[in-house]
Coordinates of C-alpha atoms in Angstrom, one line a residue:
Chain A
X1 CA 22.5 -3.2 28.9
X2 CA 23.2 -6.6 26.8
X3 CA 23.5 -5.6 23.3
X4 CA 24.7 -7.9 20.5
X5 CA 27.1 -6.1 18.1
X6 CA 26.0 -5.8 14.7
X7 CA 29.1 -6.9 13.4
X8 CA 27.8 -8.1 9.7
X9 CA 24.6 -7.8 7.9
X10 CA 23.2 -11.0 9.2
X11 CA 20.3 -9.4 10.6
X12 CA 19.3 -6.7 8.6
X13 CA 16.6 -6.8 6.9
X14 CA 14.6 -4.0 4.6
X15 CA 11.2 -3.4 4.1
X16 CA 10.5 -3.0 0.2
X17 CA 8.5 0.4 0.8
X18 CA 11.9 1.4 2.0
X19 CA 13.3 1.5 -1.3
X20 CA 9.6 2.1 -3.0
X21 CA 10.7 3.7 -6.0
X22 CA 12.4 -0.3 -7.1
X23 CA 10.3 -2.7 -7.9
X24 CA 10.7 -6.0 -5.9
X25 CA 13.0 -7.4 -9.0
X26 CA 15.1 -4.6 -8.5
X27 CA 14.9 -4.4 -4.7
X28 CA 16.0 -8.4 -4.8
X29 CA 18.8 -8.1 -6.5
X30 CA 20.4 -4.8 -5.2
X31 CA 19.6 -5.8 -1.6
X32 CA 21.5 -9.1 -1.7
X33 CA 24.2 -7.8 -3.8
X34 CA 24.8 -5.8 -0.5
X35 CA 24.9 -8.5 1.5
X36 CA 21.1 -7.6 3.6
X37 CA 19.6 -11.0 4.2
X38 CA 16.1 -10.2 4.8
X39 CA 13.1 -9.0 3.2
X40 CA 9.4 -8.0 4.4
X41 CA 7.3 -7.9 1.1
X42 CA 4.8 -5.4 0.8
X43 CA 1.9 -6.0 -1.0
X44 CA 1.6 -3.6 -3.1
X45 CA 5.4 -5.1 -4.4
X46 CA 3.0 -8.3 -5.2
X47 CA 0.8 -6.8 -7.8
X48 CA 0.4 -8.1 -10.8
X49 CA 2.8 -10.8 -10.0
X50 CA 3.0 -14.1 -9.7
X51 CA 3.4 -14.9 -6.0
X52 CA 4.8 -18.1 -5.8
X53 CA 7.6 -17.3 -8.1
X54 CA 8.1 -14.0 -6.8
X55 CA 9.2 -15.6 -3.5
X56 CA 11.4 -18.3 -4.8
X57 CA 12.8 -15.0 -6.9
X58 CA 14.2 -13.9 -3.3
X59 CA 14.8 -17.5 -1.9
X60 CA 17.5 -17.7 -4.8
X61 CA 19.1 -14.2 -3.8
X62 CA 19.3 -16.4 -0.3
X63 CA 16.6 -14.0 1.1
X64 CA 14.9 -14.6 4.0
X65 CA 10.8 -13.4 3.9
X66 CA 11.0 -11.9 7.0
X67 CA 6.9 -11.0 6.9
X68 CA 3.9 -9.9 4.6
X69 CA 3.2 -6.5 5.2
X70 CA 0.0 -5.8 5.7
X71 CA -3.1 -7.0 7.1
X72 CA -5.3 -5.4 9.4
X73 CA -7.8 -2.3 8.9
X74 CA -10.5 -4.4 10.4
X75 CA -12.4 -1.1 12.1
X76 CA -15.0 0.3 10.3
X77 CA -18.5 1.4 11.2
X78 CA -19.5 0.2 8.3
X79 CA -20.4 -4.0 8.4
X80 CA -20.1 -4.9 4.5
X81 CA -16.4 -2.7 4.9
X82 CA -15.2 -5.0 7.7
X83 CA -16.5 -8.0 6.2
X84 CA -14.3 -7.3 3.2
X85 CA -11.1 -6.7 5.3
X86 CA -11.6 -9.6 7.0
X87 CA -12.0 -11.4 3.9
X88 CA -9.1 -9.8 2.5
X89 CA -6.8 -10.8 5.2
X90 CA -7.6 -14.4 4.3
X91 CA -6.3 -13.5 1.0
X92 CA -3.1 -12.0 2.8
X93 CA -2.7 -15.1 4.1
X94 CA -3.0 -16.9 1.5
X95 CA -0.8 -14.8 -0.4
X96 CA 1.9 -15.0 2.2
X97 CA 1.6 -18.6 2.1
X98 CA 1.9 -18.6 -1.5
X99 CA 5.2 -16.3 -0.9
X100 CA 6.5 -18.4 1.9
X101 CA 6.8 -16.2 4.7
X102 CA 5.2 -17.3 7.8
X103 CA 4.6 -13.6 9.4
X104 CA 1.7 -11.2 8.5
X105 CA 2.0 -7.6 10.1
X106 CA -1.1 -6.0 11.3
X107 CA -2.1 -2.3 11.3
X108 CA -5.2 -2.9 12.6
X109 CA -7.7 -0.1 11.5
X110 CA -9.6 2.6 13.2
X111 CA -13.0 4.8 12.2
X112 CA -13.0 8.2 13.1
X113 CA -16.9 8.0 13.0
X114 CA -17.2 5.6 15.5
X115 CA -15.4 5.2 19.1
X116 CA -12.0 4.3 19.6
X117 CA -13.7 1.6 22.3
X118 CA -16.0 0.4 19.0
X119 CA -12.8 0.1 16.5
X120 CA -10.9 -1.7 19.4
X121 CA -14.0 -4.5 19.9
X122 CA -13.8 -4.8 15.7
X123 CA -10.4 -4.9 15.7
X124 CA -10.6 -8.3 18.2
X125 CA -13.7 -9.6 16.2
X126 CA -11.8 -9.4 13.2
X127 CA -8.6 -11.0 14.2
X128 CA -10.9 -13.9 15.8
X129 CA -12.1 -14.5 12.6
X130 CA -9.0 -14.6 11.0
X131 CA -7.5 -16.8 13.1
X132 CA -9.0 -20.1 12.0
X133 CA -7.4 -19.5 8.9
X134 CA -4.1 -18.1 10.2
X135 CA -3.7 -21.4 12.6
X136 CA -4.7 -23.9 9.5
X137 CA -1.7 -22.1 7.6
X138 CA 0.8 -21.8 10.7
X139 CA 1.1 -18.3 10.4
X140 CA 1.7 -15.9 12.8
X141 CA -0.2 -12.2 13.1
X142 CA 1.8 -9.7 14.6
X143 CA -0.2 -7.0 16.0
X144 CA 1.3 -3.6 15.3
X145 CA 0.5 -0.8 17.8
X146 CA 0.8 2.4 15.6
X147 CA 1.9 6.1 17.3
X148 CA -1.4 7.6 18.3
X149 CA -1.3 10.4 16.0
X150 CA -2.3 7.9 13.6
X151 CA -5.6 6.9 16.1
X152 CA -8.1 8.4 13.8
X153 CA -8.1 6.3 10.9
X154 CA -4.8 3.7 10.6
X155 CA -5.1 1.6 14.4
X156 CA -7.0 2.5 17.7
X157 CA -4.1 0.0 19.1
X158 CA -1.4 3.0 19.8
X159 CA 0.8 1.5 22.7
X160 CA 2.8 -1.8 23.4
X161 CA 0.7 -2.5 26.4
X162 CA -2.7 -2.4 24.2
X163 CA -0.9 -4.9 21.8
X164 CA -0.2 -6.6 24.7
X165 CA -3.3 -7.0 26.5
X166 CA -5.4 -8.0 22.7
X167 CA -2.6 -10.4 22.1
X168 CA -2.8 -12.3 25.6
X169 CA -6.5 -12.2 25.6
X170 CA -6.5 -13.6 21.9
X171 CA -4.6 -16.5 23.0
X172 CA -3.6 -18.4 20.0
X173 CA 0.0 -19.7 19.1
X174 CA -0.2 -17.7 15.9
X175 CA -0.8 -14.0 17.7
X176 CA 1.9 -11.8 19.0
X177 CA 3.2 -7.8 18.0
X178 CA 5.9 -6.1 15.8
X179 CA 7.4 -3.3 18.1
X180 CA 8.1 -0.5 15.6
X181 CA 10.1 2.5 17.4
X182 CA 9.4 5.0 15.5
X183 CA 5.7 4.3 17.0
X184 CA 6.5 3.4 20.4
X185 CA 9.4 5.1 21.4
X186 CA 8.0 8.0 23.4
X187 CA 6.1 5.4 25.5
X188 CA 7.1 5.6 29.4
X189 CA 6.1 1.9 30.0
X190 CA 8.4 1.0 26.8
X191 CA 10.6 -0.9 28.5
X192 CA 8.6 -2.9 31.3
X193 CA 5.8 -3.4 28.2
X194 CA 8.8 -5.2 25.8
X195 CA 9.8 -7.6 29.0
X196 CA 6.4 -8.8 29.3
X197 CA 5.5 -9.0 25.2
X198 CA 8.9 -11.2 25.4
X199 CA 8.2 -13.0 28.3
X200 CA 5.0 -14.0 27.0
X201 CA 6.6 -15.6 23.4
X202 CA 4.9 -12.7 21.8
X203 CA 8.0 -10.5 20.2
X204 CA 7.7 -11.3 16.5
X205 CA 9.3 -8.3 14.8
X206 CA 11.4 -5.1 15.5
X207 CA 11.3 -2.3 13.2
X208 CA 13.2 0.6 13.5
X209 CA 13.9 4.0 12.0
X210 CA 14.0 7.7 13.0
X211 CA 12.0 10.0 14.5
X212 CA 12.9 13.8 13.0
X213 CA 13.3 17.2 14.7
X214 CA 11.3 18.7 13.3
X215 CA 9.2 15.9 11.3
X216 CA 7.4 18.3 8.0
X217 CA 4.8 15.1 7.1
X218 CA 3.4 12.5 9.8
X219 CA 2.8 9.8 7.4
X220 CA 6.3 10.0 5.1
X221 CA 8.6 11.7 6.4
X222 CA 10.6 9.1 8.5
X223 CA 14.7 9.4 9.8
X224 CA 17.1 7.1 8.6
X225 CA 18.9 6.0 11.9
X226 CA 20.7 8.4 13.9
X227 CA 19.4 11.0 11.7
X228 CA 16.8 11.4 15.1
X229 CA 16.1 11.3 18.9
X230 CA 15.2 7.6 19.1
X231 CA 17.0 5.6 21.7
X232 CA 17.4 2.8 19.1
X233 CA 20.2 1.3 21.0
X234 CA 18.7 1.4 23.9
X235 CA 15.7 -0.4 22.3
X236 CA 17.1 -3.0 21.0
X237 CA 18.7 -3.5 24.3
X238 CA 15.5 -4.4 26.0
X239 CA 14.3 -6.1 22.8
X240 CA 17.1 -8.6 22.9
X241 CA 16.6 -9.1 26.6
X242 CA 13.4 -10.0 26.3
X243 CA 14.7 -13.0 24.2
X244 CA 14.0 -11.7 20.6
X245 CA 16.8 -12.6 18.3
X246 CA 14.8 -11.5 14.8
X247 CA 15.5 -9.9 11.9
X248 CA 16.1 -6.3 12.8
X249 CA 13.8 -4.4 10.0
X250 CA 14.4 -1.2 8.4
X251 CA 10.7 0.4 7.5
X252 CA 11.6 4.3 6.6
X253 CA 8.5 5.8 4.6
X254 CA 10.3 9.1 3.4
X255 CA 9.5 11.5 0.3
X256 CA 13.2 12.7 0.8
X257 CA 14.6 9.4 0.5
X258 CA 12.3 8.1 -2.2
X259 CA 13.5 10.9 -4.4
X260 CA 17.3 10.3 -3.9
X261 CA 19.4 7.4 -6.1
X262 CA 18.2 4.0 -4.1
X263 CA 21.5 2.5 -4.4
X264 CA 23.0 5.6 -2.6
X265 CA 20.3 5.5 0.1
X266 CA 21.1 1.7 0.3
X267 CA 24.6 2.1 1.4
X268 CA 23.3 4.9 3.8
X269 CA 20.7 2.4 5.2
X270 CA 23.6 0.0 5.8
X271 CA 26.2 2.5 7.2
X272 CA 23.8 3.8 9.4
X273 CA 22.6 0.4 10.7
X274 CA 26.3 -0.4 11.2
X275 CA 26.6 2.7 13.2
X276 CA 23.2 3.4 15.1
X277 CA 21.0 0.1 15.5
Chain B
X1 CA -22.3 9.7 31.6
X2 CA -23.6 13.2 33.8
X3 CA -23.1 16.2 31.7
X4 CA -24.6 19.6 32.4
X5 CA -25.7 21.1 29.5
X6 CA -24.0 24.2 28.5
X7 CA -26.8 26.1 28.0
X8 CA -25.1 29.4 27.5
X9 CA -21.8 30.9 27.5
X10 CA -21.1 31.1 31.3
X11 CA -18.3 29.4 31.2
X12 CA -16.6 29.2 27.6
X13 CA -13.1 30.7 27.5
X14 CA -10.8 31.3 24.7
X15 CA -7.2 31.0 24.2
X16 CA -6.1 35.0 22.8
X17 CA -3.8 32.2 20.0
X18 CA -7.3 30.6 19.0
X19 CA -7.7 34.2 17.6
X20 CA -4.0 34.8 16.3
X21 CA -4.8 37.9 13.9
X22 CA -6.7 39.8 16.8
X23 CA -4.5 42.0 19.5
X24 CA -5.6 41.4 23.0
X25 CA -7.8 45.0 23.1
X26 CA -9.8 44.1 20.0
X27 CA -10.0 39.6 21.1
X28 CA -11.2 41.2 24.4
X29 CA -14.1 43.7 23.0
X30 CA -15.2 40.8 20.8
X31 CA -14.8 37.9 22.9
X32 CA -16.8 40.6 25.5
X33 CA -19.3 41.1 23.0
X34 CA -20.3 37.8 21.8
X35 CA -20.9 36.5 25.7
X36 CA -17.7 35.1 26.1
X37 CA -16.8 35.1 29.6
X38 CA -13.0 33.6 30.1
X39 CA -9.6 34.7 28.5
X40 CA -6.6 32.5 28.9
X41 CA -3.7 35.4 27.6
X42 CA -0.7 34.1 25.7
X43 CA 2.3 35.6 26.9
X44 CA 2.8 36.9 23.1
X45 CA -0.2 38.9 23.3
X46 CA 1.3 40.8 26.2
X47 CA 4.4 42.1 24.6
X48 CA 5.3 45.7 25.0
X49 CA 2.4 46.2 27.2
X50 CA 1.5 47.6 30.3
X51 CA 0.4 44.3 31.9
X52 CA -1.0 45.5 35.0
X53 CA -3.3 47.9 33.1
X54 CA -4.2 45.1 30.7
X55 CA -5.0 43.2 33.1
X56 CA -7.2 45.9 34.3
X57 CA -8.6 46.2 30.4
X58 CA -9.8 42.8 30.8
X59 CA -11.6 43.0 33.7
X60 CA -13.2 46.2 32.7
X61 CA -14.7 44.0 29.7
X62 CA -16.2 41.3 32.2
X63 CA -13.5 38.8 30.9
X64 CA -12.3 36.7 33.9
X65 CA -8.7 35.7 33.0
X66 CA -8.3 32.4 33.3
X67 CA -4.9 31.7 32.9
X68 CA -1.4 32.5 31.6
X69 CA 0.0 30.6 28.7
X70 CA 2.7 29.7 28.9
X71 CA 5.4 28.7 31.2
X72 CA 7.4 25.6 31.5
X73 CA 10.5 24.5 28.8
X74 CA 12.6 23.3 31.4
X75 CA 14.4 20.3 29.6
X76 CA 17.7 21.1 28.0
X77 CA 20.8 19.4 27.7
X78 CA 22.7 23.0 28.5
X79 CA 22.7 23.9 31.9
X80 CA 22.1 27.7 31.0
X81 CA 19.4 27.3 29.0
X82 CA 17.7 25.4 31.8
X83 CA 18.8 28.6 34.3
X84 CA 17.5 30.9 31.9
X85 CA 14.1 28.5 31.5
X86 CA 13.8 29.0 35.2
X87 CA 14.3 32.8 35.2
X88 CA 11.9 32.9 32.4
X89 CA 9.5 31.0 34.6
X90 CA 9.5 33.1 37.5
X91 CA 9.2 36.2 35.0
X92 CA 5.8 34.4 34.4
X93 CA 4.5 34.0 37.9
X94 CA 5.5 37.5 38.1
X95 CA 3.2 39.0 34.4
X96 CA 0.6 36.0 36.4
X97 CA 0.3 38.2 38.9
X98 CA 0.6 41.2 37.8
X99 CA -2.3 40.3 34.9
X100 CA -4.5 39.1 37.5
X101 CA -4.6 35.3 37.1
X102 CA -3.4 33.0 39.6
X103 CA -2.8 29.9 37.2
X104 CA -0.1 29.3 34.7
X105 CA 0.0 26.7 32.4
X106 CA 3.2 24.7 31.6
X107 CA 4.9 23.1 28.5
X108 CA 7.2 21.1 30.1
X109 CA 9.9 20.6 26.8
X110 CA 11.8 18.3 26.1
X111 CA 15.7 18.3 24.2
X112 CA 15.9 15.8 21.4
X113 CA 19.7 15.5 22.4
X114 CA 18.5 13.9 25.7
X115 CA 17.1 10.6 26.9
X116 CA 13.1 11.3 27.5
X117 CA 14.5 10.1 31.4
X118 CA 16.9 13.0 31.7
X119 CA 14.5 15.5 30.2
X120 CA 11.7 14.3 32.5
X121 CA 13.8 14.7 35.3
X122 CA 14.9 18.3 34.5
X123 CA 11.5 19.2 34.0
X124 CA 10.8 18.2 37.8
X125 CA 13.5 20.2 38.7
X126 CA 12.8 23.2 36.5
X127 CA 9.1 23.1 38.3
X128 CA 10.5 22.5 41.8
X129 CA 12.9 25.4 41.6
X130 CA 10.2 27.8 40.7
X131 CA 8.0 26.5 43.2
X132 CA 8.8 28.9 45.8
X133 CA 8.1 31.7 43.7
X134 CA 4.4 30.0 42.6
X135 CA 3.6 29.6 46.1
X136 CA 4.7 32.9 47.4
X137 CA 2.4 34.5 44.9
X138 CA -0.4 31.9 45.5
X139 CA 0.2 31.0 41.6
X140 CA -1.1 27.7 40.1
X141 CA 1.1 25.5 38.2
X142 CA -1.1 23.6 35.5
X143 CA 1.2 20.9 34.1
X144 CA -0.1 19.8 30.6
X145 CA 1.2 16.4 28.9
X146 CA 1.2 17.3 25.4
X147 CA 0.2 14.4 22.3
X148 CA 3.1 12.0 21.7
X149 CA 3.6 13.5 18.5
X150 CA 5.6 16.8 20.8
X151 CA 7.9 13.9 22.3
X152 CA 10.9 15.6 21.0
X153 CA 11.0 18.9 21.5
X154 CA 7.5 20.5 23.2
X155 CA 7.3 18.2 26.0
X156 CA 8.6 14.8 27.3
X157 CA 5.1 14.4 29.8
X158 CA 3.0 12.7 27.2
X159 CA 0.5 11.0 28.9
X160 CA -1.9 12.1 31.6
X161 CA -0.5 9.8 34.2
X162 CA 2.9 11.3 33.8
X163 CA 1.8 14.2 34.4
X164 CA -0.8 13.3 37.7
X165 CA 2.9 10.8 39.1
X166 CA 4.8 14.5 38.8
X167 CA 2.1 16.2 40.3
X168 CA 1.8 13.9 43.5
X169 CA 5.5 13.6 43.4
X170 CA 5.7 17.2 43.9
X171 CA 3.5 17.4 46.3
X172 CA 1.7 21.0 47.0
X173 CA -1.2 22.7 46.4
X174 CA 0.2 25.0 43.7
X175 CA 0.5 22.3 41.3
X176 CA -1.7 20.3 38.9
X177 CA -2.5 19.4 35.9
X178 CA -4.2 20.9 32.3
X179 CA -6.2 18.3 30.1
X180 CA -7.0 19.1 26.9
X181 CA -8.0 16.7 24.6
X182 CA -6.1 17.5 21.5
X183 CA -3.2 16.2 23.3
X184 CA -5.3 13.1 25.2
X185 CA -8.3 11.6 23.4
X186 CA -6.5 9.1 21.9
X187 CA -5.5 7.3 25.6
X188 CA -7.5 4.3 26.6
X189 CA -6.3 5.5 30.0
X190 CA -7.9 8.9 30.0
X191 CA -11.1 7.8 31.9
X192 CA -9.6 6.5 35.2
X193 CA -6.6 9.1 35.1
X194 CA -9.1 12.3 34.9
X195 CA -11.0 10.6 37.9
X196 CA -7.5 9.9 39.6
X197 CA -6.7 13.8 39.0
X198 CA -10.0 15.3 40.2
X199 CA -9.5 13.3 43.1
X200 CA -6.2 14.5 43.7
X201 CA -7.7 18.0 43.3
X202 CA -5.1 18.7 40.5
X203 CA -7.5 18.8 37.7
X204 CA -6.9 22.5 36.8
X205 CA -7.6 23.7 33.4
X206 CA -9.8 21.9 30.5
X207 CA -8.8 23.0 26.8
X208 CA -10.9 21.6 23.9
X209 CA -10.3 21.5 19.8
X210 CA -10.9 18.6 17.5
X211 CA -8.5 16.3 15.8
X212 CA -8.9 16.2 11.6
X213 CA -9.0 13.5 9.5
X214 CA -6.6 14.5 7.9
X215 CA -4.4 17.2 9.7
X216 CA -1.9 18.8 7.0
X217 CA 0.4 20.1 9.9
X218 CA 1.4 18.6 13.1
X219 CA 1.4 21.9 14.6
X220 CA -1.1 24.6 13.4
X221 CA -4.0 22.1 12.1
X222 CA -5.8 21.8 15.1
X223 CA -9.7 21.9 14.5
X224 CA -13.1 23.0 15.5
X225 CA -15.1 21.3 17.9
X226 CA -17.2 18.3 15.6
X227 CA -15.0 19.1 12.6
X228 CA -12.9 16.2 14.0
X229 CA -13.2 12.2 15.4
X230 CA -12.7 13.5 19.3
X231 CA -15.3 12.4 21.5
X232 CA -15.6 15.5 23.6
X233 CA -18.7 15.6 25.3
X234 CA -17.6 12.1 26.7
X235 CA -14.0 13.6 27.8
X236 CA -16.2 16.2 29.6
X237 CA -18.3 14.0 31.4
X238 CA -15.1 12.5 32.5
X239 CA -13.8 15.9 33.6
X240 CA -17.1 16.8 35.6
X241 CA -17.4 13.3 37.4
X242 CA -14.1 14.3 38.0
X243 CA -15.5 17.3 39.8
X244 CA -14.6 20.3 38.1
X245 CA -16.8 23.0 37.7
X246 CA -14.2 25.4 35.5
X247 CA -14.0 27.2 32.3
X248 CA -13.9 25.2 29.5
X249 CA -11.2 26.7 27.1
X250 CA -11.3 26.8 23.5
X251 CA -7.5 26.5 22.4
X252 CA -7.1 26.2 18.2
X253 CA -4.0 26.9 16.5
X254 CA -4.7 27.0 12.9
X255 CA -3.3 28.0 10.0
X256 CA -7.0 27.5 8.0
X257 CA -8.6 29.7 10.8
X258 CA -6.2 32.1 11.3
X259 CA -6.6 33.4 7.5
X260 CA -10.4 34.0 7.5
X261 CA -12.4 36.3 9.3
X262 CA -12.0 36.1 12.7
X263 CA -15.3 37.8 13.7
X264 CA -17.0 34.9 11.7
X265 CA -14.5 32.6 13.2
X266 CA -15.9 33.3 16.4
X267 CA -19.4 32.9 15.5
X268 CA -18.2 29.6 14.6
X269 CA -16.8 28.9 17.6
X270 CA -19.8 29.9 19.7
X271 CA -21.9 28.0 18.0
X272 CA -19.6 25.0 18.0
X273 CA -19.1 25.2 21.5
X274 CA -23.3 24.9 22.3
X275 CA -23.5 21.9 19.7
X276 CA -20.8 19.7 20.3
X277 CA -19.0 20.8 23.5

């Protein structure tokens, strides 16, 4: 197992839902004061904001915009509903142009009404259409399988291998996949499924978090690291073998943590990184 | 898609937990009653009973008892709780036989304090140590991946293939394999690995519910068949191509069910079962 020691911060970076109760002012200033150097904007940090100037906001805390997050939701049984997502991932990339991040995660959508087959065709059309726009702007889509208990309505792409296979068939310089663990982590073909997503230039992003015994909410109820039974170690072994050398992301949705003092969960995000990623 | 049509109640089973509040004598006079034909008796119902005469009970009602629910646990990072996981298993070939069923379905477990390998391989150990016993008493080992979501503690088998590679690994014609779609419909393997089990002859048991958009409780949410986004009828065409001809098994834990009338919960289930099953 070849595993780089996380010796310093360099590669941490937070996902503003993280720390959702600061806004993205607040999130700046308190995540660079701790020495993280990386950020994935949410959109909903962006609202009401000026974009441009929000990102040269976090390029003077030396920040890097790891990604946008997110794009995607392209499955719906209804046309007019995929039309707009499409249309509003042109906007994402706009806006994540306008940030300067060159990165765009992708949940990609599902419709319980319709097949998971049907949302997995819509999901393809709509990244094709996006793409134009994504190659014109160099930026890069990362397809982000989701756990399958979330199959019914947030992505009918639930395991690396899926990712994968839409990836390679999609072809483009600007496609790959975020591996999240908390999604992924049960997967027996984890491993062998990371090589080849590596191997194929396709390993944009690595998101990592907890997965709790017993978990009371399946949306928002996430671990901080070593709080659960994910192998995150272990993980990012294989990541890092398969030549990804990223930002290592913290994405913990969590109604416990949101209701604690950010700065305290802050230090616990970076203790815990220290000690478990 | 080849489907017979399930034109009456022949060969609809129910779990004794779909219908939580009932004890076994009054689930078996109503299940009797309404045309039900299969139980499948959780070990729960059975406490403090003579199991030999309840056995008889059922019978006496026209109830052909499908299977025993459940066996299995066998991961654990303490070497007596695995022992005692075995004892407890042969305890339920022995209730198997003496209720008058000759399959067993297992939960294979899984210890959150483990690697998903090491639990994997101590369920294959659990199931070989008890083998003896199953096949002495002609006992049917149904091995049932559970949904991803159970990774941690219920059951490190998560996908059907896992669970046909253990079965062939193990190699004898007590064991094989339960599929019920609670745990499944979300795999875009699920077609070619029900074919691959039928052929194998290991496709023992079928279990049904629906999955919610949303479920409220990872555990006790399940839902009614059409109440949810699972695509059942499909799944059972896959089953009977498959080639099996068994009971289908309604299996619901819910908390929403469990708190209304159960005799109009079966009516719901019955007619359920002819509209969307």
């Amino acid at each position: 197992m070849t595993l780089t020691p996380l010796t310093d911060l360099s590669r941490l970076c937070l996902h503003t839902i993280t720390t959702k109760p600061w806004n993205i002012d607040h999130a700046a200033k308190n995540y660079a004061s701790a020495g993280v150097r990386g950020i994935t904007v949410w959109r909903d940090a962006l609202e009401g904001r000026n974009i441009a100037q929000t990102g040269q906001m976090l390029r003077d805390h030396d920040l890097t915009i790891v990604s946008l997050c997110r794009g995607g939701f392209f499955a719906s049984k209804d046309h007019s509903k995929r039309q707009e997502a499409i249309d509003d991932n042109r906007r994402a990339i706009k806006e994540a142009s306008e940030l300067g991040t060159n990165k765009i995660v992708l949940v990609c959508g599902a419709d319980p009404v319709q097949s998971l087959e049907e949302s997995r065709k819509q999901i393809r059309d709509g990244i094709a259409a996006i793409l134009p726009a994504a190659e014109a702007a160099g930026m890069q889509l990362a397809i982000e399988p989701l756990h399958p208990m979330y199959a019914d309505v947030r992505s009918a792409i639930n395991t690396l291998k899926q990712a994968n296979d839409m990836a390679e068939s999609l072809n483009s310089t600007c496609i790959g996949v975020a591996v999240d663990i908390y999604h992924l982590w049960w997967d027996p073909d984890l491993e062998k499924e990371i090589i080849r997503c590596g191997r194929q230039g396709h390993l944009l992003a690595f998101h990592i978090s907890d997965w709790k015994t017993p978990t009371s909410d399946m949306l928002n109820d996430r671990g901080l690291m070593g709080e659960g039974c994910i192998p995150i170690r272990k993980i990012r072994s294989w990541v890092e073998n398969a030549g990804f050398e990223g930002f290592i992301e913290v994405e913990i949705f969590s109604n416990v943590f949101w209701k604690q003092d950010q700065s305290d969960f802050l230090n616990r995000i970076i203790s815990s990184y220290k000690e478990f990623a």
